XYZ file of C-alpha atoms in Angstrom:
565
model
C 11.400 26.869 -19.866
C 13.556 28.224 -17.047
C 13.622 31.884 -16.058
C 15.936 34.531 -14.643
C 15.076 33.669 -11.042
C 16.077 30.032 -11.647
C 19.383 31.326 -12.984
C 19.957 33.508 -9.907
C 19.073 30.709 -7.466
C 21.464 28.334 -9.242
C 24.266 30.919 -9.083
C 23.713 31.386 -5.355
C 23.673 27.629 -4.763
C 26.851 27.209 -6.815
C 28.685 29.789 -4.684
C 27.411 28.089 -1.529
C 28.681 24.793 -2.874
C 32.103 26.284 -3.585
C 32.328 27.646 -0.040
C 31.725 24.113 1.250
C 34.178 22.694 -1.290
C 36.899 25.087 -0.164
C 36.629 23.731 3.374
C 37.240 20.165 2.209
C 39.507 20.432 -0.820
C 42.933 22.068 -0.612
C 43.486 24.633 -3.412
C 47.012 25.724 -4.376
C 45.754 29.226 -5.194
C 42.943 31.102 -3.484
C 39.831 31.766 -5.541
C 38.737 35.362 -4.971
C 36.468 36.165 -7.908
C 32.789 35.431 -7.152
C 32.017 34.320 -10.706
C 34.918 31.877 -10.622
C 33.571 30.495 -7.344
C 30.143 30.122 -8.951
C 31.672 28.384 -11.974
C 33.657 25.838 -9.957
C 30.766 25.278 -7.539
C 28.473 24.706 -10.527
C 30.783 21.991 -11.885
C 30.861 20.128 -8.577
C 27.148 20.528 -7.890
C 26.389 18.842 -11.225
C 29.028 16.120 -10.804
C 27.751 15.133 -7.371
C 24.116 15.172 -8.456
C 24.706 13.027 -11.535
C 27.247 10.608 -10.052
C 25.834 10.221 -6.542
C 29.412 10.524 -5.238
C 29.486 12.858 -2.214
C 33.268 12.651 -1.731
C 34.540 16.041 -2.873
C 38.189 14.945 -2.848
C 37.345 12.144 -5.279
C 35.316 14.479 -7.477
C 38.230 16.917 -7.554
C 40.411 14.141 -8.947
C 37.856 13.667 -11.748
C 38.250 17.264 -12.895
C 40.320 17.893 -16.039
C 39.208 21.487 -16.652
C 42.064 23.869 -17.418
C 40.724 26.803 -15.380
C 39.977 24.613 -12.357
C 43.538 23.277 -12.243
C 44.961 26.805 -12.300
C 43.603 27.043 -8.755
C 43.613 23.407 -7.629
C 47.085 22.237 -8.697
C 48.543 25.512 -10.029
C 49.093 23.878 -13.440
C 47.870 24.697 -16.935
C 47.056 21.812 -19.265
C 44.739 21.958 -22.278
C 41.564 20.050 -21.396
C 40.668 19.597 -25.106
C 37.009 20.321 -24.438
C 36.491 17.774 -21.651
C 36.219 19.257 -18.152
C 35.656 16.095 -16.079
C 35.714 12.314 -16.431
C 33.777 9.743 -14.401
C 34.328 5.994 -14.818
C 31.662 3.745 -13.284
C 33.093 0.242 -13.051
C 29.784 -1.280 -11.972
C 27.586 0.219 -14.688
C 30.471 0.066 -17.202
C 29.986 3.684 -18.246
C 32.591 6.307 -19.119
C 31.084 9.772 -18.668
C 32.774 12.799 -20.206
C 31.621 16.287 -19.220
C 31.706 19.474 -21.258
C 30.805 22.329 -18.892
C 29.906 25.911 -19.722
C 28.911 28.405 -17.045
C 27.262 31.638 -18.192
C 27.633 34.716 -16.028
C 24.476 36.378 -17.360
C 21.037 35.027 -18.148
C 19.746 35.477 -21.702
C 16.206 34.194 -22.382
C 16.189 31.671 -25.198
C 19.989 31.371 -25.280
C 21.058 27.926 -26.512
C 24.111 25.817 -25.722
C 26.815 26.393 -28.329
C 27.236 23.757 -31.025
C 30.903 24.588 -31.550
C 31.581 24.337 -27.805
C 30.192 20.801 -27.917
C 32.085 19.798 -31.038
C 35.394 20.871 -29.514
C 35.081 17.815 -27.234
C 35.860 15.677 -30.292
C 39.529 16.621 -29.863
C 39.603 14.508 -26.702
C 37.411 11.644 -27.925
C 39.393 11.466 -31.164
C 42.694 11.217 -29.242
C 41.277 8.392 -27.110
C 39.779 6.328 -29.900
C 42.905 6.648 -32.015
C 45.031 6.001 -28.910
C 47.094 9.010 -29.859
C 47.417 10.908 -26.569
C 50.937 12.233 -27.043
C 49.706 15.826 -27.088
C 47.753 15.466 -23.834
C 49.242 16.534 -20.510
C 48.379 16.375 -16.810
C 44.969 15.144 -15.691
C 43.519 14.899 -19.228
C 46.339 12.490 -20.124
C 45.938 10.431 -16.905
C 42.232 9.928 -17.535
C 42.786 9.202 -21.225
C 45.047 6.286 -20.271
C 42.355 4.883 -17.945
C 39.672 5.242 -20.619
C 41.810 3.503 -23.236
C 42.467 0.628 -20.812
C 38.703 0.230 -20.300
C 37.915 0.329 -24.030
C 40.671 -2.213 -24.794
C 39.320 -4.687 -22.223
C 36.931 -7.524 -23.062
C 34.093 -5.760 -21.257
C 31.411 -3.685 -22.976
C 31.699 -0.005 -22.057
C 29.255 2.781 -22.875
C 30.783 6.165 -23.703
C 28.706 9.214 -22.707
C 29.172 12.929 -23.295
C 27.269 15.260 -20.975
C 26.886 18.755 -22.422
C 26.121 20.844 -19.328
C 25.478 24.561 -19.009
C 23.181 27.029 -17.309
C 21.800 28.145 -20.672
C 18.062 28.466 -21.156
C 17.983 25.958 -24.054
C 19.997 22.795 -24.683
C 21.874 22.033 -27.884
C 19.916 20.224 -30.598
C 21.276 16.672 -30.562
C 19.609 16.030 -33.930
C 22.093 18.426 -35.520
C 23.948 16.759 -38.383
C 27.382 17.470 -36.897
C 26.462 15.982 -33.513
C 24.902 12.954 -35.168
C 28.154 12.377 -37.076
C 30.089 12.677 -33.819
C 27.686 10.293 -32.100
C 27.958 7.690 -34.853
C 31.717 8.008 -35.285
C 32.491 7.480 -31.597
C 29.484 5.337 -30.555
C 28.788 8.157 -28.135
C 25.650 8.985 -26.160
C 25.272 12.781 -26.147
C 23.227 14.002 -23.163
C 22.458 17.751 -23.047
C 21.605 19.297 -19.678
C 20.443 22.891 -19.339
C 19.006 25.254 -16.767
C 15.510 23.712 -16.743
C 16.784 20.228 -15.912
C 19.216 21.566 -13.294
C 16.428 23.572 -11.659
C 14.303 20.416 -11.473
C 17.242 18.450 -10.099
C 18.182 20.873 -7.339
C 17.099 19.715 -3.915
C 14.579 22.384 -2.891
C 11.563 21.544 -0.741
C 8.648 22.286 -3.105
C 5.455 24.161 -2.406
C 2.548 21.830 -1.477
C 0.970 20.163 -4.516
C -2.806 19.696 -4.377
C -5.157 17.867 -6.717
C -8.726 16.545 -7.016
C -10.207 13.573 -8.846
C -13.464 11.673 -9.150
C -13.558 7.876 -9.233
C -16.295 5.323 -9.790
C -17.473 3.832 -6.520
C -16.542 0.320 -7.670
C -13.010 1.449 -8.579
C -12.005 2.435 -5.051
C -11.497 0.742 -1.700
C -11.059 2.671 1.547
C -8.845 1.742 4.476
C -8.196 3.063 7.989
C -5.857 1.797 10.706
C -8.714 1.451 13.194
C -12.360 2.428 13.624
C -11.489 5.516 15.645
C -9.007 6.868 13.107
C -10.077 10.028 11.286
C -7.526 9.420 8.504
C -8.752 7.380 5.562
C -6.468 5.926 2.896
C -7.527 4.458 -0.453
C -6.544 1.890 -3.041
C -7.959 2.754 -6.437
C -8.048 1.910 -10.132
C -7.106 5.167 -11.871
C -6.969 6.012 -15.568
C -3.525 7.099 -16.747
C -5.042 10.285 -18.170
C -6.136 11.175 -14.624
C -2.752 10.239 -13.141
C -1.121 12.547 -15.675
C -3.557 15.326 -14.784
C -3.090 15.205 -10.997
C 0.722 15.095 -11.380
C 1.045 17.799 -14.046
C 2.652 21.226 -13.792
C -0.635 23.124 -14.252
C -2.230 23.682 -10.836
C -5.582 24.647 -12.386
C -5.794 21.405 -14.381
C -4.933 19.426 -11.243
C -8.188 20.678 -9.727
C -10.274 20.204 -12.901
C -11.616 16.776 -11.931
C -14.531 16.935 -14.403
C -12.381 17.611 -17.463
C -14.021 16.574 -20.744
C -11.591 17.901 -23.344
C -8.614 15.554 -22.981
C -6.639 17.494 -25.571
C -5.788 19.922 -22.755
C -3.668 17.159 -21.244
C -1.597 16.560 -24.379
C 0.660 19.576 -23.894
C 1.311 19.425 -20.140
C 4.457 18.191 -18.431
C 5.214 16.374 -15.188
C 5.624 18.535 -12.090
C 8.964 17.128 -10.925
C 8.426 18.567 -7.444
C 6.000 15.701 -6.886
C 9.000 13.327 -6.893
C 10.924 15.221 -4.208
C 10.425 12.473 -1.599
C 10.867 9.607 -4.062
C 13.273 7.051 -2.610
C 15.132 6.639 -5.890
C 16.283 10.224 -5.779
C 15.538 13.149 -8.014
C 16.663 11.932 -11.459
C 14.553 13.515 -14.171
C 16.514 12.097 -17.118
C 16.576 8.475 -16.038
C 16.107 5.896 -18.786
C 12.444 5.385 -19.607
C 11.239 1.863 -18.934
C 10.884 0.033 -22.235
C 8.413 -2.496 -20.789
C 6.113 0.267 -19.559
C 6.346 2.010 -22.922
C 5.636 -1.181 -24.902
C 2.629 -2.166 -22.788
C 1.144 1.315 -23.253
C 1.547 1.111 -27.013
C 0.583 -2.510 -27.583
C -1.959 -3.363 -24.892
C -3.187 -0.343 -22.908
C -6.184 -2.306 -21.618
C -3.802 -4.744 -19.888
C -1.569 -2.061 -18.366
C -3.228 -2.469 -14.957
C -2.079 -6.095 -14.775
C 1.425 -5.454 -16.099
C 2.381 -2.615 -13.726
C 3.148 -2.660 -9.990
C 1.332 0.625 -9.454
C 2.012 3.996 -7.889
C 2.146 5.047 -4.234
C 0.861 8.556 -3.481
C 1.327 10.088 -0.050
C -0.742 13.099 1.021
C -0.763 15.414 3.991
C -4.542 15.099 4.007
C -7.243 13.355 1.985
C -10.851 14.561 2.000
C -13.470 12.479 0.204
C -17.205 12.644 -0.289
C -19.789 10.549 -2.112
C -21.479 12.222 -5.089
C -23.871 11.381 -7.964
C -26.223 9.216 -5.959
C -23.414 7.282 -4.296
C -22.091 6.170 -7.685
C -18.911 8.224 -7.524
C -16.374 9.405 -4.976
C -14.723 12.843 -5.108
C -11.251 12.899 -3.527
C -9.326 16.055 -2.648
C -5.590 15.477 -2.120
C -3.477 17.952 -0.157
C 0.341 18.170 -0.323
C 0.951 15.036 -2.401
C 4.211 13.209 -3.170
C 4.900 10.137 -5.326
C 6.852 7.778 -3.061
C 6.923 4.786 -5.383
C 6.274 4.563 -9.131
C 8.344 7.546 -10.198
C 9.655 5.715 -13.243
C 6.127 4.771 -14.275
C 5.073 8.390 -13.892
C 8.009 9.740 -15.912
C 7.444 7.177 -18.660
C 3.725 7.862 -19.129
C 4.373 11.618 -19.214
C 7.095 11.027 -21.793
C 4.716 8.812 -23.810
C 2.107 11.579 -23.649
C 4.575 14.170 -24.966
C 5.533 12.147 -28.068
C 2.200 12.557 -29.858
C -0.981 14.519 -29.234
C -2.931 11.403 -30.236
C -1.522 9.253 -27.445
C -3.806 10.749 -24.812
C -7.056 9.818 -26.582
C -5.880 6.558 -28.156
C -3.900 4.964 -25.326
C -3.660 6.847 -22.029
C -7.398 7.342 -21.585
C -7.869 3.584 -22.084
C -5.182 2.367 -19.666
C -5.550 2.127 -15.877
C -3.084 1.688 -13.021
C -3.284 0.702 -9.356
C -2.734 3.744 -7.111
C -2.376 3.672 -3.342
C -3.383 6.934 -1.670
C -1.983 7.128 1.873
C -2.366 9.853 4.465
C 0.966 10.617 6.129
C 0.379 12.569 9.318
C 4.109 13.053 9.913
C 7.433 12.616 8.095
C 8.317 9.446 9.983
C 5.140 7.716 8.815
C 5.729 8.922 5.264
C 9.290 7.623 5.307
C 8.149 4.214 6.550
C 5.613 4.004 3.712
C 8.322 4.884 1.195
C 10.749 2.360 2.664
C 8.361 -0.599 2.790
C 6.597 -0.004 -0.517
C 9.988 0.157 -2.254
C 11.796 -2.648 -0.418
C 10.858 -5.307 -2.965
C 12.550 -3.402 -5.809
C 16.198 -3.066 -6.795
C 16.967 -0.046 -4.645
C 20.151 0.288 -2.647
C 19.959 -0.115 1.119
C 21.423 3.356 1.593
C 18.549 4.923 -0.401
C 16.001 3.062 1.704
C 17.657 4.013 4.984
C 17.842 7.685 3.923
C 14.122 7.905 4.701
C 14.286 6.514 8.228
C 13.455 8.620 11.262
C 16.922 8.271 12.808
C 18.538 9.676 9.640
C 16.205 12.662 9.611
C 16.975 13.256 13.296
C 20.714 13.258 12.524
C 20.102 15.695 9.669
C 18.175 18.054 11.953
C 20.724 17.854 14.774
C 23.699 18.476 12.507
C 21.917 21.372 10.805
C 21.563 23.043 14.196
C 25.339 22.676 14.498
C 25.901 24.214 11.047
C 26.785 20.904 9.377
C 25.055 19.697 6.210
C 24.040 16.048 6.402
C 23.444 15.078 2.763
C 20.873 12.301 2.572
C 20.446 13.039 -1.142
C 22.851 14.106 -3.874
C 23.155 17.849 -4.287
C 22.001 18.786 -0.773
C 23.532 22.078 0.296
C 21.652 22.632 3.521
C 18.197 23.588 4.702
C 18.950 27.324 4.751
C 20.523 29.356 1.971
C 21.581 32.056 4.440
C 23.361 29.847 6.974
C 27.166 29.677 6.960
C 27.697 25.927 7.133
C 30.991 24.643 8.480
C 31.037 21.232 6.830
C 29.111 18.973 4.509
C 29.092 15.211 5.015
C 27.109 12.548 3.214
C 25.091 9.887 4.982
C 27.345 7.208 3.484
C 30.517 8.963 4.635
C 29.126 9.425 8.138
C 28.373 5.712 8.258
C 31.997 5.019 7.373
C 33.137 7.253 10.239
C 30.887 5.359 12.648
C 32.266 2.055 11.383
C 35.841 3.292 11.888
C 35.338 4.424 15.481
C 33.477 1.192 16.204
C 36.778 -0.599 15.680
C 36.575 -1.578 12.003
C 38.704 0.903 9.996
C 39.820 -1.924 7.697
C 36.200 -2.428 6.517
C 35.348 1.192 5.758
C 36.600 1.278 2.174
C 35.764 -2.084 0.649
C 32.851 -3.337 2.764
C 30.616 -0.261 2.750
C 27.496 -2.315 2.108
C 27.540 -3.667 5.674
C 27.071 -0.136 7.051
C 23.515 0.068 5.732
C 22.969 -3.676 5.929
C 24.021 -6.063 8.675
C 25.626 -3.406 10.932
C 23.081 -0.607 10.466
C 21.168 -1.182 13.700
C 24.380 -1.380 15.714
C 25.941 1.742 14.175
C 22.957 4.081 13.902
C 20.599 2.921 16.655
C 21.870 0.547 19.334
C 25.322 2.091 19.938
C 24.707 5.535 18.469
C 25.206 8.702 20.515
C 23.786 11.722 18.697
C 25.830 14.201 20.718
C 29.081 12.507 19.670
C 28.303 13.028 15.976
C 29.529 16.629 15.871
C 32.987 16.015 17.448
C 33.363 12.933 15.233
C 32.787 14.973 12.078
C 35.033 17.764 13.369
C 37.818 15.233 13.979
C 37.427 13.834 10.476
C 37.911 17.235 8.849
C 40.827 18.069 11.167
C 42.490 14.856 9.982
C 41.910 15.636 6.304
C 43.415 19.105 6.843
C 46.456 17.612 8.611
C 47.046 15.270 5.686
C 46.574 18.100 3.161
C 49.508 19.935 4.740
C 51.829 16.912 4.622
C 53.175 16.607 1.088
C 55.647 13.810 1.714
C 53.151 10.978 2.246
C 50.567 9.194 0.141
C 47.128 10.551 1.088
C 44.098 8.287 0.978
C 40.677 8.081 2.584
C 41.431 4.762 4.302
C 44.155 6.419 6.367
C 41.675 9.000 7.685
C 39.483 6.179 9.024
C 42.446 4.589 10.771
C 43.389 7.862 12.482
C 39.788 8.319 13.671
C 39.917 4.818 15.116
C 43.344 5.318 16.716
C 42.600 8.689 18.323
C 39.860 6.997 20.335
C 41.879 3.901 21.150
C 44.998 5.892 22.093
C 43.682 9.279 23.319
C 47.071 10.233 24.775
C 48.541 10.631 21.273
C 47.569 13.565 19.015
C 46.767 13.531 15.312
C 50.303 14.349 14.189
C 51.859 11.532 16.207
C 49.277 9.008 15.064
C 49.812 9.928 11.418
C 53.536 9.267 11.894
C 52.749 6.030 13.749
C 50.512 4.832 10.941
C 53.066 5.606 8.211
C 55.863 3.900 10.181
C 53.666 0.849 10.771
C 52.860 0.525 7.065
C 56.571 0.600 6.194
C 57.578 -1.863 8.901
C 54.675 -4.179 8.010
C 55.894 -4.313 4.414
C 59.397 -5.234 5.585
C 58.181 -7.811 8.089
C 55.884 -9.486 5.544
C 58.317 -8.899 2.680
C 55.388 -7.431 0.795
C 55.272 -4.915 -2.037
C 51.508 -4.409 -1.747
C 50.164 -0.889 -2.212
C 49.142 0.973 0.944
C 45.461 0.713 -0.015
C 45.669 -3.096 -0.102
C 47.477 -3.282 3.241
C 44.978 -1.044 5.021
C 42.048 -3.393 4.327
C 43.791 -6.338 6.020
C 42.678 -7.375 9.496
C 46.228 -8.690 9.969
C 47.611 -5.179 9.480
C 45.173 -3.643 11.965
C 46.236 -6.184 14.595
C 49.904 -5.511 13.771
C 49.334 -1.760 14.147
C 47.658 -2.232 17.540
C 50.583 -4.358 18.726
C 53.094 -1.702 17.658
C 51.186 1.112 19.358
C 50.551 -0.940 22.509
C 54.321 -1.296 22.855
C 54.789 2.450 22.403
């Protein structure tokens, strides 16, 4: 259960997020009211955290909320109970969002059933393809959704019910079940507790103790002179649940005999703060892990890849006539195996019998490493996860050069978001800008002479070109003026209403301002627009601007035109 302080912290973070949003996104009307700022910031904080999209301009285009568009576009269109739409073409998911922001905290207050059911106005219009009554952004997104659902691909429709209420709506309610069945709709409620867990806050150190049989543990040190000892051990799942639980007293109770105490505890999500996969507490539980726990707990050790635990310090001593080893863990984080951990905790919560019948019988391989500094910890996380299906950008987010960039930019009042939802290291600092690690990589690629690759070849930034962009040819001191130039360009474009704005053009201007330093932003914007028009005439092409800008042929044509100027 969340509390009033969680509510207050979330409100403060939401206002901070809005202040950053206002610097990037151009509003038609100024937002003055603090609660309105908190409301809009709350929407965007959730959207970024759940989608992983750090581009605030793109997220603004996903918004359909009536109140938001009063300020953003100065229009009023009925949102029909859907405040935002996200379409993921890779995962084939259509996510609809029903937001509610409460201005006051009421303990035990639950998300409103009627507020959720009102979303059926929008889903009904889509599924019946009767969108004549829709206007503005809700209508635009409805057309896109209908096109997806009418294709030959399989799409999953999701409804996120999001609020800062203490309790989430009961999805077993008869009315919601009817809505779910009628529309083949996944209903996902998110309340204050989940949001509090999701928010990127460096947790207090988590400590734990456990005792292992001497034949179930193997020690390791880098060399004979090293004082740091790491371990590889065979650990019962009941013990893994205990040392990762949200009860600090149970985490130290290494000689626990009454396992029923462990049946009502929950996972301490702070222990996953440094997990490379990001802080996703509602990720899909692994069916294979669940099945092996239920059907063959004694074989779980062989069926699972294990868990990697990193600690600030590990102190061990031999006890019980050298038959057992007591291990004290200080400041622990789960770097790999987060899904395993979430699944076994979920399995434990389903039935009070599962602890005695299954979890106390199953064992898992656990690596206990001492990480004397963040760089070493990040290397452990990177290499122990590299064999799994994790994106290259997530792996690189842990590298020492990325942390150095984050620290340097923070000194210059710029948030460098290595994870979704980051809003800076200090709640009291007035940050000038926020830029994601992915976006910064695109800026580096643009000024390295490849603006045509920034939009549709992003994978090379954290793949084949990573060393060149972030290490070999990287100048840390140039990062601040580069980011400042990027936001100057976006502001210039925001004030020009006669041209088609798009992210790819910003990358070209960044590239051109360095290649032709004698021309200012305004001139280069005109040059770029003129070149696009003349290129279309020369090639007799009716391609959209976005398709032209990714062509190497166009970049060479643009250089030729500007060289002549």
